[in-house]
Amino acid sequence: MKRLLKGGRVVDPASGLDGRFDVLIDGDRIAQVGSDLPVSLAEGGEVLELGAGLVVCPGFIDMHVHLREPGQEHKETVATGVLSAVTGGFTAVACMPNTRPVNDNAGVTQLILQKAREANLARVYPIGAVSRGQKGEELADIAELRDAGCVAVTDDGLPIATAILARRALEYTSMFGMPVIEHCEDQSLKGDGVAHEGPVAASLGLRGIPGVAEAITAGRDILLAEMTGGHVHVAHMSAWTTLEAVRQGKSRGVHVTAEVCPHHFTLTDDLLTAPIPYDTNAKMNPPLREERDRKAMIDGIVDGSVDVIATDHAPHHYDEKNVEFDRAPFGIVGLETAVPICLDRLVRVGLIRLPRLVELMSVNPARILKVPGGTLAPGSVADITVLAPDLQVTIDRAKLRSKSKNTPYHGWTFTGGVAATLVGGRVVYSNPEAGWPAGRA
Amino acid sequence: MEAVAAAIALSQKNLLGIADLSPEEIVLILDTAEAMKEVGQRAIKKVPTLRGRTVVNLFFEPSTRTRTSFEIAEKRLSADTLNVAIGTSSVVKGETLVDTAMNIEAMSPSMIVLRHPSSGACHLLARICKAAIINAGDGMHEHPTQALLDAFTIRERKGRIQGLKVAIFGDLLHSRVLRSNLLLLTRLGAEVWVCGPATLIPPGLDRLGVRVTTRVDEAVEGADVVMMLRIQLERMEGGYFPSLREYFTTFGMTEARLKRAQPDVIIMHPGPINRGVEIASEVADGPFSVILDQVSNGVAVRMAVLYLLAGGAEDETVA
């Protein structure tokens, strides 16, 4: 079936396009992008006249989510996770292997992919474990994981335990051109820390996790990537010192990429003090850091040192978060808040322009994971995110479609939202209030 | 006596920490404690102020001094008191703090005195409970009644807090007594110095309005008040310092080190003391020590807090 999207602003940095164009979809592929495409091209299909101000982009890819299935289905399932993803404007997600059991073998990978096919919403790219059981002792069967559909490996939740294992992982994955995604955090420095080490943790009496705990592991892995020729991707970067290490690595030509989460460039550890003291929805790992770090993440996004914005979507059940701060699990949901935050706090305020946002959320994740998408060039998959930059969005945890509601942004209002999400040419989410043609879904 | 006048009532329903108290409210509590101390000196040490009110002492950590002090304070005010200690409650069956609190709340107590190993546990309870919450020590965060009784003791001995040099020694990283004292003493205008091994100084402490040093002599120099914090044995096992012996030789408070202080210095300690670790016995038992006065004053200060949080109301009962 054919679909013609008419009247939107097309932002497709991979094709060098930013302007008023029409997009013709044929089946699950982009057929044509051009000015004033005749309606007759969509004969037998449908013509969608987009509301004023909507922006048509290659589909956003969140390369860091936790879907919790198998094993922790009370927090999230693949089905609820991808529903949350398409609601938030993501056409694809890459899911972390710290499930129960760990995704360290083809059987678990196949289960996740089967659940994703059944849900049939966003594309799901499993990420395999670096080490068997994520125990940090021996490599998992990485070639088998890749053959089963894994696009990267990581021991996320933990760093790769030792330098020698990180070295071997980088060497081994370099055979397949797969990235090693690293949760950078020196475990001895982290100790039993629960908050960023600094004045806020000192006054609240919370055990601290220093920023350099992240930078030390990042530095180790950047040096190992340089030595081995492997590709290290720094997950959820949060500390200014880590950004410095990434910049240095890039300047030497090391194959290092880095992602930042929306909470790390919008929030600081002041949120632990007010409005809700010891709010467990402000507890995540890496922790909210201080203003210097937050500002550095913005700088990295603006100057190009940061490659990707990812959410680290980490659903947890209400009961698990409704406990003493130091006993609560780390993590917040992020899939349905990322686009409003980025449109408001990066684009609307003028820090970056839309093409740069599309690079961060579509082009670069596709390139790093070597998955389809990231462009609207004819012949590519018709995965499309339609943005509504002028839409007023108030985050209401009760309305989140994720199974979990653990967000620190409840009640926050942002300018910018999602009008529609198309996966393989199908409209899997649409919002008529945002200017998407009513009656078409 | 103080640079600030007393408030007429507390603005908050709970006492979660000194952080929530204005200087005027602190002075109100200290002034009220003076009247309460007088009650404790009578032959019949009991007034009917909290008659008909139930106070639950909910202790998730072992405590002798603080729990006993609260219980005596409650009884002197005629409250009905109930002690719930971990090990005798359903907590051992895996019940969450929130569920425990909701069950106690369902029995309509007026106040809950909470001691808990997690920082912020009192804030969590305060969000759930209608009963007033009194923090009797939460993790590494605050121990407000300890700081109030310390201030009461200082004021009793020195006549003021404003302008005094108060030097605090020990485990600055893990101590809730320290945090409450920093807030209180700086709010009332004291010059606060803190001193301990660099491994036990949390980064960022210097941004909380105090002078931080690792040199004992510098901190003791000219001090009006020397306050020792307890060094817990597990800190040595955690690698924060090499041995108790080295801790004592480097940071222990001895008569020789005290010579740099003011001639009328007072020595304080929240207890329980480790003789020969943070403090020499000669100092703990010596003429400058007010350690047992602190314990006596603890009852009066806790009576004041209970009384004020109960609304102050029937003021004829104190007189």
Tab-separated table of N, CA and C in Angstrom, chain A residues 24-155:
chain	number	residue	atom	x	y	z
A	24	LEU	N	6.788	9.883	-0.137
A	24	LEU	CA	5.948	8.798	-0.637
A	24	LEU	C	6.482	7.468	-0.105
A	25	ILE	N	5.570	6.727	0.518
A	25	ILE	CA	5.925	5.415	1.060
A	25	ILE	C	5.252	4.357	0.191
A	26	ASP	N	6.011	3.340	-0.149
A	26	ASP	CA	5.430	2.216	-0.893
A	26	ASP	C	5.710	0.951	-0.097
A	27	GLY	N	4.652	0.392	0.499
A	27	GLY	CA	4.840	-0.783	1.353
A	27	GLY	C	5.647	-0.396	2.573
A	28	ASP	N	6.745	-1.101	2.810
A	28	ASP	CA	7.529	-0.794	4.005
A	28	ASP	C	8.770	0.045	3.678
A	29	ARG	N	8.794	0.610	2.484
A	29	ARG	CA	9.982	1.374	2.065
A	29	ARG	C	9.630	2.808	1.686
A	30	ILE	N	10.623	3.674	1.795
A	30	ILE	CA	10.486	5.026	1.257
A	30	ILE	C	10.641	4.924	-0.261
A	31	ALA	N	9.654	5.500	-1.005
A	31	ALA	CA	9.730	5.427	-2.467
A	31	ALA	C	10.321	6.707	-3.056
A	32	GLN	N	9.929	7.829	-2.490
A	32	GLN	CA	10.314	9.086	-3.117
A	32	GLN	C	10.182	10.219	-2.107
A	33	VAL	N	11.099	11.184	-2.176
A	33	VAL	CA	10.978	12.403	-1.379
A	33	VAL	C	11.149	13.559	-2.345
A	34	GLY	N	10.177	14.470	-2.410
A	34	GLY	CA	10.294	15.564	-3.364
A	34	GLY	C	9.297	16.663	-3.073
A	35	SER	N	9.437	17.752	-3.831
A	35	SER	CA	8.538	18.890	-3.653
A	35	SER	C	7.237	18.632	-4.393
A	36	ASP	N	6.140	18.889	-3.685
A	36	ASP	CA	4.811	18.829	-4.293
A	36	ASP	C	4.611	17.578	-5.147
A	37	LEU	N	4.803	16.431	-4.516
A	37	LEU	CA	4.579	15.177	-5.248
A	37	LEU	C	3.089	15.068	-5.578
A	38	PRO	N	2.741	14.689	-6.801
A	38	PRO	CA	1.328	14.613	-7.172
A	38	PRO	C	0.595	13.526	-6.391
A	39	VAL	N	-0.629	13.846	-6.017
A	39	VAL	CA	-1.459	12.931	-5.240
A	39	VAL	C	-1.658	11.615	-5.987
A	40	SER	N	-1.614	11.694	-7.309
A	40	SER	CA	-1.842	10.497	-8.118
A	40	SER	C	-0.811	9.404	-7.837
A	41	LEU	N	0.344	9.791	-7.312
A	41	LEU	CA	1.372	8.788	-7.005
A	41	LEU	C	0.886	7.788	-5.967
A	42	ALA	N	-0.026	8.240	-5.113
A	42	ALA	CA	-0.508	7.373	-4.033
A	42	ALA	C	-1.810	6.687	-4.402
A	43	GLU	N	-2.063	6.569	-5.662
A	43	GLU	CA	-3.326	5.995	-6.121
A	43	GLU	C	-3.567	4.629	-5.471
A	44	GLY	N	-4.766	4.495	-4.911
A	44	GLY	CA	-5.097	3.237	-4.242
A	44	GLY	C	-4.648	3.216	-2.799
A	45	GLY	N	-3.863	4.198	-2.410
A	45	GLY	CA	-3.409	4.267	-1.028
A	45	GLY	C	-4.051	5.445	-0.322
A	46	GLU	N	-3.290	6.084	0.561
A	46	GLU	CA	-3.875	7.235	1.248
A	46	GLU	C	-2.936	8.426	1.214
A	47	VAL	N	-3.557	9.581	1.240
A	47	VAL	CA	-2.809	10.831	1.254
A	47	VAL	C	-3.032	11.479	2.609
A	48	LEU	N	-1.948	11.771	3.285
A	48	LEU	CA	-2.051	12.354	4.617
A	48	LEU	C	-1.572	13.797	4.560
A	49	GLU	N	-2.502	14.719	4.772
A	49	GLU	CA	-2.155	16.147	4.784
A	49	GLU	C	-1.739	16.499	6.210
A	50	LEU	N	-0.464	16.766	6.399
A	50	LEU	CA	0.031	17.006	7.755
A	50	LEU	C	-0.275	18.423	8.193
A	51	GLY	N	-0.565	18.569	9.477
A	51	GLY	CA	-0.826	19.883	10.039
A	51	GLY	C	0.408	20.766	9.942
A	52	ALA	N	0.155	22.063	10.020
A	52	ALA	CA	1.250	23.021	9.898
A	52	ALA	C	2.272	22.796	11.008
A	53	GLY	N	3.525	22.884	10.659
A	53	GLY	CA	4.582	22.823	11.667
A	53	GLY	C	5.089	21.434	11.987
A	54	LEU	N	4.477	20.395	11.416
A	54	LEU	CA	4.973	19.048	11.723
A	54	LEU	C	6.285	18.770	10.981
A	55	VAL	N	7.107	17.962	11.622
A	55	VAL	CA	8.437	17.674	11.096
A	55	VAL	C	8.566	16.172	10.862
A	56	VAL	N	8.928	15.807	9.642
A	56	VAL	CA	9.057	14.398	9.270
A	56	VAL	C	10.536	14.018	9.309
A	57	CYS	N	10.866	13.048	10.167
A	57	CYS	CA	12.266	12.665	10.370
A	57	CYS	C	12.420	11.159	10.182
A	58	PRO	N	13.624	10.717	9.875
A	58	PRO	CA	13.860	9.273	9.956
A	58	PRO	C	13.581	8.804	11.381
A	59	GLY	N	13.092	7.599	11.548
A	59	GLY	CA	12.635	7.108	12.844
A	59	GLY	C	13.700	7.189	13.923
A	60	PHE	N	13.274	7.606	15.098
A	60	PHE	CA	14.197	7.703	16.232
A	60	PHE	C	14.474	6.298	16.777
A	61	ILE	N	15.723	6.081	17.138
A	61	ILE	CA	16.177	4.778	17.642
A	61	ILE	C	16.759	4.986	19.033
A	62	ASP	N	16.173	4.325	20.020
A	62	ASP	CA	16.697	4.423	21.387
A	62	ASP	C	17.597	3.216	21.620
A	63	MET	N	18.887	3.476	21.644
A	63	MET	CA	19.816	2.343	21.700
A	63	MET	C	20.123	1.889	23.127
A	64	HIS	N	19.336	2.353	24.104
A	64	HIS	CA	19.598	1.907	25.478
A	64	HIS	C	18.293	1.830	26.267
A	65	VAL	N	17.637	0.675	26.208
A	65	VAL	CA	16.427	0.474	27.002
A	65	VAL	C	16.500	-0.872	27.721
A	66	HIS	N	15.731	-0.960	28.792
A	66	HIS	CA	15.572	-2.221	29.520
A	66	HIS	C	14.113	-2.649	29.366
A	67	LEU	N	13.907	-3.772	28.677
A	67	LEU	CA	12.532	-4.245	28.454
A	67	LEU	C	12.107	-5.280	29.493
A	68	ARG	N	13.064	-5.734	30.311
A	68	ARG	CA	12.791	-6.566	31.502
A	68	ARG	C	12.293	-7.978	31.212
A	69	GLU	N	12.010	-8.297	29.969
A	69	GLU	CA	11.543	-9.641	29.648
A	69	GLU	C	12.670	-10.393	28.944
A	70	PRO	N	12.991	-11.587	29.344
A	70	PRO	CA	12.309	-12.403	30.349
A	70	PRO	C	12.728	-12.091	31.790
A	71	GLY	N	11.823	-12.419	32.707
A	71	GLY	CA	12.182	-12.507	34.115
A	71	GLY	C	11.631	-11.450	35.035
A	72	GLN	N	11.402	-10.233	34.521
A	72	GLN	CA	10.892	-9.201	35.416
A	72	GLN	C	9.688	-8.524	34.772
A	73	GLU	N	8.747	-9.374	34.356
A	73	GLU	CA	7.595	-8.881	33.609
A	73	GLU	C	6.673	-8.004	34.443
A	74	HIS	N	6.877	-7.960	35.773
A	74	HIS	CA	6.060	-7.039	36.575
A	74	HIS	C	6.492	-5.588	36.357
A	75	LYS	N	7.711	-5.399	35.824
A	75	LYS	CA	8.193	-4.036	35.559
A	75	LYS	C	7.844	-3.601	34.133
A	76	GLU	N	8.045	-4.501	33.190
A	76	GLU	CA	7.836	-4.200	31.770
A	76	GLU	C	7.879	-5.522	31.024
A	77	THR	N	7.232	-5.518	29.848
A	77	THR	CA	7.381	-6.658	28.952
A	77	THR	C	7.835	-6.095	27.621
A	78	VAL	N	8.227	-6.954	26.720
A	78	VAL	CA	8.574	-6.473	25.391
A	78	VAL	C	7.373	-5.737	24.799
A	79	ALA	N	6.169	-6.299	25.002
A	79	ALA	CA	4.973	-5.682	24.418
A	79	ALA	C	4.702	-4.294	24.984
A	80	THR	N	4.764	-4.150	26.324
A	80	THR	CA	4.498	-2.817	26.892
A	80	THR	C	5.651	-1.869	26.595
A	81	GLY	N	6.848	-2.414	26.518
A	81	GLY	CA	8.014	-1.575	26.224
A	81	GLY	C	7.953	-0.966	24.832
A	82	VAL	N	7.570	-1.780	23.838
A	82	VAL	CA	7.516	-1.225	22.479
A	82	VAL	C	6.302	-0.307	22.310
A	83	LEU	N	5.245	-0.556	23.087
A	83	LEU	CA	4.112	0.380	23.067
A	83	LEU	C	4.567	1.745	23.600
A	84	SER	N	5.310	1.696	24.691
A	84	SER	CA	5.863	2.929	25.249
A	84	SER	C	6.795	3.597	24.234
A	85	ALA	N	7.578	2.784	23.531
A	85	ALA	CA	8.535	3.324	22.556
A	85	ALA	C	7.828	4.080	21.439
A	86	VAL	N	6.843	3.463	20.808
A	86	VAL	CA	6.203	4.135	19.673
A	86	VAL	C	5.400	5.347	20.146
A	87	THR	N	4.867	5.278	21.368
A	87	THR	CA	4.172	6.441	21.920
A	87	THR	C	5.147	7.608	22.088
A	88	GLY	N	6.374	7.272	22.438
A	88	GLY	CA	7.397	8.304	22.615
A	88	GLY	C	8.096	8.701	21.328
A	89	GLY	N	7.680	8.125	20.194
A	89	GLY	CA	8.265	8.513	18.914
A	89	GLY	C	9.431	7.656	18.462
A	90	PHE	N	9.682	6.553	19.142
A	90	PHE	CA	10.797	5.681	18.753
A	90	PHE	C	10.300	4.550	17.868
A	91	THR	N	10.955	4.381	16.734
A	91	THR	CA	10.590	3.309	15.816
A	91	THR	C	11.388	2.047	16.098
A	92	ALA	N	12.450	2.179	16.889
A	92	ALA	CA	13.265	1.015	17.224
A	92	ALA	C	13.923	1.230	18.573
A	93	VAL	N	14.140	0.123	19.269
A	93	VAL	CA	14.862	0.175	20.538
A	93	VAL	C	15.881	-0.966	20.557
A	94	ALA	N	16.978	-0.715	21.251
A	94	ALA	CA	17.948	-1.780	21.497
A	94	ALA	C	17.897	-2.089	22.982
A	95	CYS	N	17.672	-3.395	23.306
A	95	CYS	CA	17.398	-3.725	24.708
A	95	CYS	C	18.564	-4.441	25.365
A	96	MET	N	18.768	-4.066	26.596
A	96	MET	CA	19.932	-4.495	27.363
A	96	MET	C	19.777	-5.942	27.848
A	97	PRO	N	20.893	-6.633	28.026
A	97	PRO	CA	20.830	-8.077	28.305
A	97	PRO	C	20.645	-8.448	29.772
A	98	ASN	N	20.496	-7.470	30.667
A	98	ASN	CA	20.428	-7.844	32.090
A	98	ASN	C	19.025	-8.295	32.481
A	99	THR	N	18.506	-9.240	31.696
A	99	THR	CA	17.235	-9.877	32.008
A	99	THR	C	17.505	-11.086	32.901
A	100	ARG	N	16.438	-11.803	33.266
A	100	ARG	CA	16.622	-13.022	34.064
A	100	ARG	C	15.947	-14.170	33.353
A	101	PRO	N	16.601	-15.091	32.716
A	101	PRO	CA	18.056	-15.156	32.666
A	101	PRO	C	18.650	-14.065	31.776
A	102	VAL	N	19.952	-13.893	31.953
A	102	VAL	CA	20.696	-12.914	31.165
A	102	VAL	C	20.659	-13.300	29.689
A	103	ASN	N	20.585	-12.299	28.814
A	103	ASN	CA	20.648	-12.571	27.379
A	103	ASN	C	22.106	-12.808	26.977
A	104	ASP	N	22.575	-14.008	27.325
A	104	ASP	CA	23.952	-14.367	26.976
A	104	ASP	C	23.969	-15.582	26.050
A	105	ASN	N	22.797	-15.910	25.489
A	105	ASN	CA	22.753	-17.048	24.566
A	105	ASN	C	21.630	-16.837	23.558
A	106	ALA	N	21.724	-17.565	22.458
A	106	ALA	CA	20.805	-17.357	21.349
A	106	ALA	C	19.358	-17.622	21.739
A	107	GLY	N	19.134	-18.507	22.698
A	107	GLY	CA	17.767	-18.833	23.096
A	107	GLY	C	17.035	-17.617	23.654
A	108	VAL	N	17.707	-16.869	24.519
A	108	VAL	CA	17.076	-15.681	25.101
A	108	VAL	C	16.878	-14.623	24.009
A	109	THR	N	17.874	-14.465	23.153
A	109	THR	CA	17.757	-13.494	22.058
A	109	THR	C	16.538	-13.819	21.197
A	110	GLN	N	16.389	-15.088	20.875
A	110	GLN	CA	15.263	-15.492	20.020
A	110	GLN	C	13.932	-15.268	20.718
A	111	LEU	N	13.895	-15.497	22.029
A	111	LEU	CA	12.659	-15.254	22.783
A	111	LEU	C	12.255	-13.779	22.703
A	112	ILE	N	13.235	-12.906	22.905
A	112	ILE	CA	12.951	-11.463	22.859
A	112	ILE	C	12.449	-11.081	21.463
A	113	LEU	N	13.107	-11.615	20.437
A	113	LEU	CA	12.700	-11.277	19.072
A	113	LEU	C	11.305	-11.825	18.755
A	114	GLN	N	11.008	-13.001	19.292
A	114	GLN	CA	9.669	-13.568	19.098
A	114	GLN	C	8.603	-12.676	19.737
A	115	LYS	N	8.874	-12.231	20.971
A	115	LYS	CA	7.931	-11.333	21.658
A	115	LYS	C	7.780	-10.023	20.878
A	116	ALA	N	8.853	-9.568	20.302
A	116	ALA	CA	8.801	-8.314	19.539
A	116	ALA	C	7.964	-8.493	18.274
A	117	ARG	N	8.097	-9.647	17.626
A	117	ARG	CA	7.280	-9.915	16.431
A	117	ARG	C	5.802	-9.964	16.796
A	118	GLU	N	5.506	-10.588	17.944
A	118	GLU	CA	4.108	-10.669	18.375
A	118	GLU	C	3.547	-9.274	18.673
A	119	ALA	N	4.345	-8.434	19.297
A	119	ALA	CA	3.879	-7.079	19.631
A	119	ALA	C	3.737	-6.247	18.360
A	120	ASN	N	4.660	-6.420	17.436
A	120	ASN	CA	4.566	-5.814	16.112
A	120	ASN	C	4.376	-4.295	16.155
A	121	LEU	N	5.193	-3.640	16.959
A	121	LEU	CA	5.152	-2.169	17.008
A	121	LEU	C	6.529	-1.628	16.636
A	122	ALA	N	7.366	-1.299	17.641
A	122	ALA	CA	8.719	-0.841	17.317
A	122	ALA	C	9.603	-2.035	16.969
A	123	ARG	N	10.648	-1.770	16.206
A	123	ARG	CA	11.659	-2.806	15.985
A	123	ARG	C	12.455	-2.980	17.270
A	124	VAL	N	12.846	-4.209	17.545
A	124	VAL	CA	13.616	-4.496	18.758
A	124	VAL	C	14.933	-5.138	18.365
A	125	TYR	N	16.018	-4.548	18.820
A	125	TYR	CA	17.351	-5.083	18.567
A	125	TYR	C	17.955	-5.518	19.894
A	126	PRO	N	18.019	-6.808	20.131
A	126	PRO	CA	18.621	-7.254	21.396
A	126	PRO	C	20.125	-6.968	21.424
A	127	ILE	N	20.587	-6.671	22.619
A	127	ILE	CA	22.020	-6.522	22.865
A	127	ILE	C	22.417	-7.683	23.770
A	128	GLY	N	23.456	-8.386	23.390
A	128	GLY	CA	23.870	-9.560	24.151
A	128	GLY	C	24.833	-9.201	25.273
A	129	ALA	N	25.026	-10.157	26.160
A	129	ALA	CA	25.985	-9.960	27.250
A	129	ALA	C	27.403	-10.129	26.729
A	130	VAL	N	28.326	-9.378	27.285
A	130	VAL	CA	29.744	-9.576	26.982
A	130	VAL	C	30.216	-10.879	27.608
A	131	SER	N	29.805	-11.070	28.875
A	131	SER	CA	30.317	-12.240	29.592
A	131	SER	C	29.161	-13.148	29.981
A	132	ARG	N	29.470	-14.420	30.062
A	132	ARG	CA	28.459	-15.412	30.400
A	132	ARG	C	27.846	-15.059	31.752
A	133	GLY	N	26.525	-14.916	31.764
A	133	GLY	CA	25.828	-14.571	32.992
A	133	GLY	C	26.132	-13.159	33.486
A	134	GLN	N	26.760	-12.366	32.659
A	134	GLN	CA	27.241	-11.032	33.059
A	134	GLN	C	28.081	-11.133	34.333
A	135	LYS	N	28.805	-12.211	34.447
A	135	LYS	CA	29.599	-12.433	35.654
A	135	LYS	C	30.998	-11.853	35.539
A	136	GLY	N	31.371	-11.436	34.329
A	136	GLY	CA	32.680	-10.803	34.181
A	136	GLY	C	33.834	-11.777	34.178
A	137	GLU	N	33.541	-13.056	33.917
A	137	GLU	CA	34.599	-14.060	33.992
A	137	GLU	C	35.066	-14.523	32.618
A	138	GLU	N	34.123	-14.970	31.783
A	138	GLU	CA	34.503	-15.473	30.463
A	138	GLU	C	33.549	-14.892	29.430
A	139	LEU	N	34.001	-14.798	28.178
A	139	LEU	CA	33.166	-14.236	27.131
A	139	LEU	C	31.933	-15.111	26.906
A	140	ALA	N	30.806	-14.464	26.649
A	140	ALA	CA	29.610	-15.186	26.207
A	140	ALA	C	29.843	-15.637	24.761
A	141	ASP	N	28.923	-16.424	24.235
A	141	ASP	CA	29.052	-16.898	22.854
A	141	ASP	C	28.623	-15.774	21.915
A	142	ILE	N	29.550	-14.851	21.687
A	142	ILE	CA	29.197	-13.596	21.023
A	142	ILE	C	28.839	-13.805	19.549
A	143	ALA	N	29.529	-14.704	18.880
A	143	ALA	CA	29.192	-14.946	17.466
A	143	ALA	C	27.792	-15.541	17.342
A	144	GLU	N	27.457	-16.441	18.266
A	144	GLU	CA	26.105	-17.007	18.264
A	144	GLU	C	25.053	-15.957	18.564
A	145	LEU	N	25.380	-15.080	19.488
A	145	LEU	CA	24.454	-13.986	19.817
A	145	LEU	C	24.232	-13.108	18.583
A	146	ARG	N	25.324	-12.820	17.891
A	146	ARG	CA	25.201	-11.992	16.695
A	146	ARG	C	24.341	-12.700	15.647
A	147	ASP	N	24.594	-13.975	15.451
A	147	ASP	CA	23.830	-14.714	14.442
A	147	ASP	C	22.342	-14.775	14.804
A	148	ALA	N	22.065	-14.769	16.126
A	148	ALA	CA	20.667	-14.821	16.559
A	148	ALA	C	19.982	-13.464	16.440
A	149	GLY	N	20.762	-12.399	16.265
A	149	GLY	CA	20.148	-11.085	16.071
A	149	GLY	C	20.654	-9.983	16.983
A	150	CYS	N	21.633	-10.269	17.825
A	150	CYS	CA	22.156	-9.206	18.688
A	150	CYS	C	23.000	-8.233	17.863
A	151	VAL	N	22.879	-6.950	18.201
A	151	VAL	CA	23.561	-5.911	17.426
A	151	VAL	C	24.762	-5.326	18.155
A	152	ALA	N	24.927	-5.691	19.405
A	152	ALA	CA	26.045	-5.184	20.207
A	152	ALA	C	26.143	-6.073	21.436
A	153	VAL	N	27.206	-5.870	22.204
A	153	VAL	CA	27.313	-6.587	23.477
A	153	VAL	C	27.638	-5.598	24.589
A	154	THR	N	27.228	-5.966	25.787
A	154	THR	CA	27.466	-5.129	26.963
A	154	THR	C	27.237	-5.968	28.207
A	155	ASP	N	27.840	-5.560	29.318
A	155	ASP	CA	27.470	-6.139	30.615
A	155	ASP	C	26.668	-5.116	31.410
